[in-house]
PDB file of C-alpha atoms in Angstrom:
ATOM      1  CA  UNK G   1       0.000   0.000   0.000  1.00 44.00           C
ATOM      2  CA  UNK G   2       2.016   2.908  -1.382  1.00 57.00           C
ATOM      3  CA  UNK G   3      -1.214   5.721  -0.904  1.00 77.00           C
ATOM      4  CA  UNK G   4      -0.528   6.112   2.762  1.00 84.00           C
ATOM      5  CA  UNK G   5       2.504   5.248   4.173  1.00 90.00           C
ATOM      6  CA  UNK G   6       2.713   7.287   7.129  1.00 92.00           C
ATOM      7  CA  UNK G   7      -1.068   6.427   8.114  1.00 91.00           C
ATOM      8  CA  UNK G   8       0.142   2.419   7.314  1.00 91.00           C
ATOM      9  CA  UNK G   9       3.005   2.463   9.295  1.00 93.00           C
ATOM     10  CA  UNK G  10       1.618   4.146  12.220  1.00 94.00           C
ATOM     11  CA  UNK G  11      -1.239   1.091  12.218  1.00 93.00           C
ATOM     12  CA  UNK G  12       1.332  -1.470  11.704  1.00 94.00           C
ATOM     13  CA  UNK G  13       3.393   0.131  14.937  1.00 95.00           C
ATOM     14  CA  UNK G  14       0.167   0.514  16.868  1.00 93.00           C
ATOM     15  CA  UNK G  15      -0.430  -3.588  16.208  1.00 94.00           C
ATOM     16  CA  UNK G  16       2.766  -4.769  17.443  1.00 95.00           C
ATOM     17  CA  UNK G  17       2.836  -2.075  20.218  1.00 93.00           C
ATOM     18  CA  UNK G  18      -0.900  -3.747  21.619  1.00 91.00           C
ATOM     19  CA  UNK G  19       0.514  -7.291  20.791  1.00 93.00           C
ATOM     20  CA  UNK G  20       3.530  -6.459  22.726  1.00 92.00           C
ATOM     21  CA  UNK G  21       1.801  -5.230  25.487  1.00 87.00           C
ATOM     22  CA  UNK G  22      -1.193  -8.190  25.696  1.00 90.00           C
ATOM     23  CA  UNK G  23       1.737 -10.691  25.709  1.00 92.00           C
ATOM     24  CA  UNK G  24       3.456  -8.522  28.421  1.00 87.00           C
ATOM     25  CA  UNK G  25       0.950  -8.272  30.439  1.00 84.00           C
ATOM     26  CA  UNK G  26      -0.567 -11.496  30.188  1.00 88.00           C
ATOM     27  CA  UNK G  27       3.003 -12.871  31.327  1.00 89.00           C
ATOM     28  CA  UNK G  28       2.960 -10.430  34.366  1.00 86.00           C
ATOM     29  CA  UNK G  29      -0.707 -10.771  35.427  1.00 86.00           C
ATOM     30  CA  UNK G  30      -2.261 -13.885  34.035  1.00 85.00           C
ATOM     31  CA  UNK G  31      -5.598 -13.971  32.181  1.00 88.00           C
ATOM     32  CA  UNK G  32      -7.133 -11.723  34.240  1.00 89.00           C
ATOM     33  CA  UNK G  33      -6.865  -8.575  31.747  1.00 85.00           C
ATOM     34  CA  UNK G  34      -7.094 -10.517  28.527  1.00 88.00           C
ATOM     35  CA  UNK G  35     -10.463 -10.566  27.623  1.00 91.00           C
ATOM     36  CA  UNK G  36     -10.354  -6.121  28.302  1.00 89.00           C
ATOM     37  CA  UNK G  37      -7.215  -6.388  26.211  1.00 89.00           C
ATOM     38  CA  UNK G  38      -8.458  -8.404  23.395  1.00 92.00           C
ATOM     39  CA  UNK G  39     -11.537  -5.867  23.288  1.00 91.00           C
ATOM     40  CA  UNK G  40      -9.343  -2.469  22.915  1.00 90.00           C
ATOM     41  CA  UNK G  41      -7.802  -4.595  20.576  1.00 92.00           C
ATOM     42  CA  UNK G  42     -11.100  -5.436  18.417  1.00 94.00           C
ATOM     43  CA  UNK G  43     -11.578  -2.188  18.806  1.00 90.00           C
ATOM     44  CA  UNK G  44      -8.517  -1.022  17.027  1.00 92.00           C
ATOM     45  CA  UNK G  45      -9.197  -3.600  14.460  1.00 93.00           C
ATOM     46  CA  UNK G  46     -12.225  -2.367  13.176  1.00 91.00           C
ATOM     47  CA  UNK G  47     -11.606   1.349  12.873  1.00 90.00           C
ATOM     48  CA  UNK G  48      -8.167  -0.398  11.076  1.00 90.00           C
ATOM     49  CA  UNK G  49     -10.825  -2.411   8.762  1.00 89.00           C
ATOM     50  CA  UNK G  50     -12.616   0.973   8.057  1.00 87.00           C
ATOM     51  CA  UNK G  51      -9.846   2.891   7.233  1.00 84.00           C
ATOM     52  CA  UNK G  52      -8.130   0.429   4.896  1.00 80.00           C
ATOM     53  CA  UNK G  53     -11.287  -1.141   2.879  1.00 84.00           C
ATOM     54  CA  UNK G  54     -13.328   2.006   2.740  1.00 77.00           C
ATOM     55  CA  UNK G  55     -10.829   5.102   3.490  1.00 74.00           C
ATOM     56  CA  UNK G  56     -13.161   6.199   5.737  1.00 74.00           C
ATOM     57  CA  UNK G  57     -12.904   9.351   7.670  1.00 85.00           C
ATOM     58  CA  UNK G  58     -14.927   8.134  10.653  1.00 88.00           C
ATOM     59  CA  UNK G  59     -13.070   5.186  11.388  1.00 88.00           C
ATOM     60  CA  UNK G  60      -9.766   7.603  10.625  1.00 91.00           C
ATOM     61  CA  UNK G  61     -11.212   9.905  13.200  1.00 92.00           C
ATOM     62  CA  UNK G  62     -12.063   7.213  15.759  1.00 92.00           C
ATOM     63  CA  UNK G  63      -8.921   5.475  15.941  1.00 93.00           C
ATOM     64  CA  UNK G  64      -7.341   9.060  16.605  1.00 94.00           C
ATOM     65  CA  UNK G  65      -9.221   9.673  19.006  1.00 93.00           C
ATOM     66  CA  UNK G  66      -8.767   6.302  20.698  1.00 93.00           C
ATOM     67  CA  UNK G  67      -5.463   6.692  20.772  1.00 93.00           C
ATOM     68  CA  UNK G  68      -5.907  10.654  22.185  1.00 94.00           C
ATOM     69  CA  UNK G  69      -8.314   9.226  24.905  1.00 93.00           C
ATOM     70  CA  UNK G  70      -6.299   6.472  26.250  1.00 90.00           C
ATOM     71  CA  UNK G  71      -3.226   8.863  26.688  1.00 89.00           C
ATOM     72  CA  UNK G  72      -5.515  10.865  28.703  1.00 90.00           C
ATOM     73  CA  UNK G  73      -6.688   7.737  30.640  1.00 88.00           C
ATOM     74  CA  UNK G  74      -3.359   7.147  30.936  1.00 84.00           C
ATOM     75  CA  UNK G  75      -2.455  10.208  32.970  1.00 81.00           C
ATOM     76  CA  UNK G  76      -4.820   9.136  35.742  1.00 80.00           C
ATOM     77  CA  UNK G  77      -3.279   5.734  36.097  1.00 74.00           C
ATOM     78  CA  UNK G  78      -1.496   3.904  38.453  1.00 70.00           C
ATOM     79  CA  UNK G  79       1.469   3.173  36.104  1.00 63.00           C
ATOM     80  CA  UNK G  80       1.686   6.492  34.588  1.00 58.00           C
ATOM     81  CA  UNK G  81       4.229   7.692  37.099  1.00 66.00           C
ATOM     82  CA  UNK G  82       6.472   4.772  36.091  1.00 79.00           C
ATOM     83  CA  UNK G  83       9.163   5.038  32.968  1.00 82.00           C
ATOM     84  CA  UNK G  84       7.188   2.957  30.641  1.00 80.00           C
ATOM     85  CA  UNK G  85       3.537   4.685  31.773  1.00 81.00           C
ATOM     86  CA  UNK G  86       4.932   7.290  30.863  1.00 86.00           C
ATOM     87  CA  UNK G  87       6.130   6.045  27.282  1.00 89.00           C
ATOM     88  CA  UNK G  88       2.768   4.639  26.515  1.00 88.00           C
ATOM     89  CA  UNK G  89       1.004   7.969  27.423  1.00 89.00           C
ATOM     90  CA  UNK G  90       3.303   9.896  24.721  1.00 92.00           C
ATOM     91  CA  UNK G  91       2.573   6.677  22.774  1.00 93.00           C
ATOM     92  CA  UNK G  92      -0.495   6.935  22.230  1.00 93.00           C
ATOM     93  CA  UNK G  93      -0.744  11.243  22.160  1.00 95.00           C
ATOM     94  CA  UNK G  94       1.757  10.364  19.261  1.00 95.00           C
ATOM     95  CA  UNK G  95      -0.183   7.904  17.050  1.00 95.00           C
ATOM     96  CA  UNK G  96      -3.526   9.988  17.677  1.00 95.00           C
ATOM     97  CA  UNK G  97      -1.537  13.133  16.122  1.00 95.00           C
ATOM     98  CA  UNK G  98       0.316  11.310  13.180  1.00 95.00           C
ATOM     99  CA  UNK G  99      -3.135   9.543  12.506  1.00 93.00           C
ATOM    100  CA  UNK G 100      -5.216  12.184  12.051  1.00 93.00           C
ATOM    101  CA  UNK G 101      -2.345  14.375  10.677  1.00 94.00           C
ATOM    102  CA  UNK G 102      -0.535  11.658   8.204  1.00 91.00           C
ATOM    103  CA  UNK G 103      -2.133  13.665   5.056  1.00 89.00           C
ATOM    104  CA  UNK G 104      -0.146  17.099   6.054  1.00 91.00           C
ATOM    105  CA  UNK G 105       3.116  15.108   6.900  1.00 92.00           C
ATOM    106  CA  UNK G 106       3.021  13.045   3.688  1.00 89.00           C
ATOM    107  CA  UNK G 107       3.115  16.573   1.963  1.00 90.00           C
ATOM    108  CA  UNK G 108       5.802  17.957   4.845  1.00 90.00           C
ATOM    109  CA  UNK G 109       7.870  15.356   3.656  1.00 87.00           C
ATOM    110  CA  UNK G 110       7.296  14.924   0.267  1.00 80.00           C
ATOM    111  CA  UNK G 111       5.359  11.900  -0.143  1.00 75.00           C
ATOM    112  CA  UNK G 112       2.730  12.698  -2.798  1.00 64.00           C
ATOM    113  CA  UNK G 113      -0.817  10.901  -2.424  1.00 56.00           C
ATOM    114  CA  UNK G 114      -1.964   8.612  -5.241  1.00 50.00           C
ATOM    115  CA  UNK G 115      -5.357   7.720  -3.879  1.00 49.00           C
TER     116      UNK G 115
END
């Protein structure tokens, strides 16, 4: 997919980030957050789905905003004065921005739109 390559690698990071994180966690706590973990990442999936089979705004705008909203959940959670809280908080602040912005910086940086 060579029309978005800023959008598509932000979604492919995002993936392997939650993947990283269910299999992380699921080590440290058990089962016990997998099924709240496998929903966020349903979630994901199907703004993903959206996005990719209908270039749809909507689900461009939700997934944004998830991201934007869990970095603000973030900064009221236990874990968010720790090192890597505090990575996933900028984490996901980051991927909200380059996810609604990855049209202005594909043209920043010179990648030109086919699509």
């Amino acid at each position: 997919m060579k029309e978005r390559p800023v959008l598509i690698s932000a979604i492919i990071l995002t993936l392997i980030i939650e993947l990283i994180l269910m299999i992380l966690v699921y080590n440290k706590v058990g089962a016990e957050r997998l099924p709240s973990q496998i929903g966020r990442l349903i979630f994901q999936l199907i703004f993903i789905a959206l996005i990719l089979t209908r270039k749809s705004n909507v689900g461009l705008f939700m997934l944004a905003a998830y991201h934007i909203v869990s970095g603000l959940f973030g900064l009221n959670s236990k874990g968010s004065t720790e090192l890597l809280g505090q990575i996933l908080i900028g984490f996901h602040f980051i991927m909200g921005i380059i996810i609604y912005f990855h049209d202005w910086i594909e043209n920043k940086i010179g990648i030109k739109n086919v699509g």
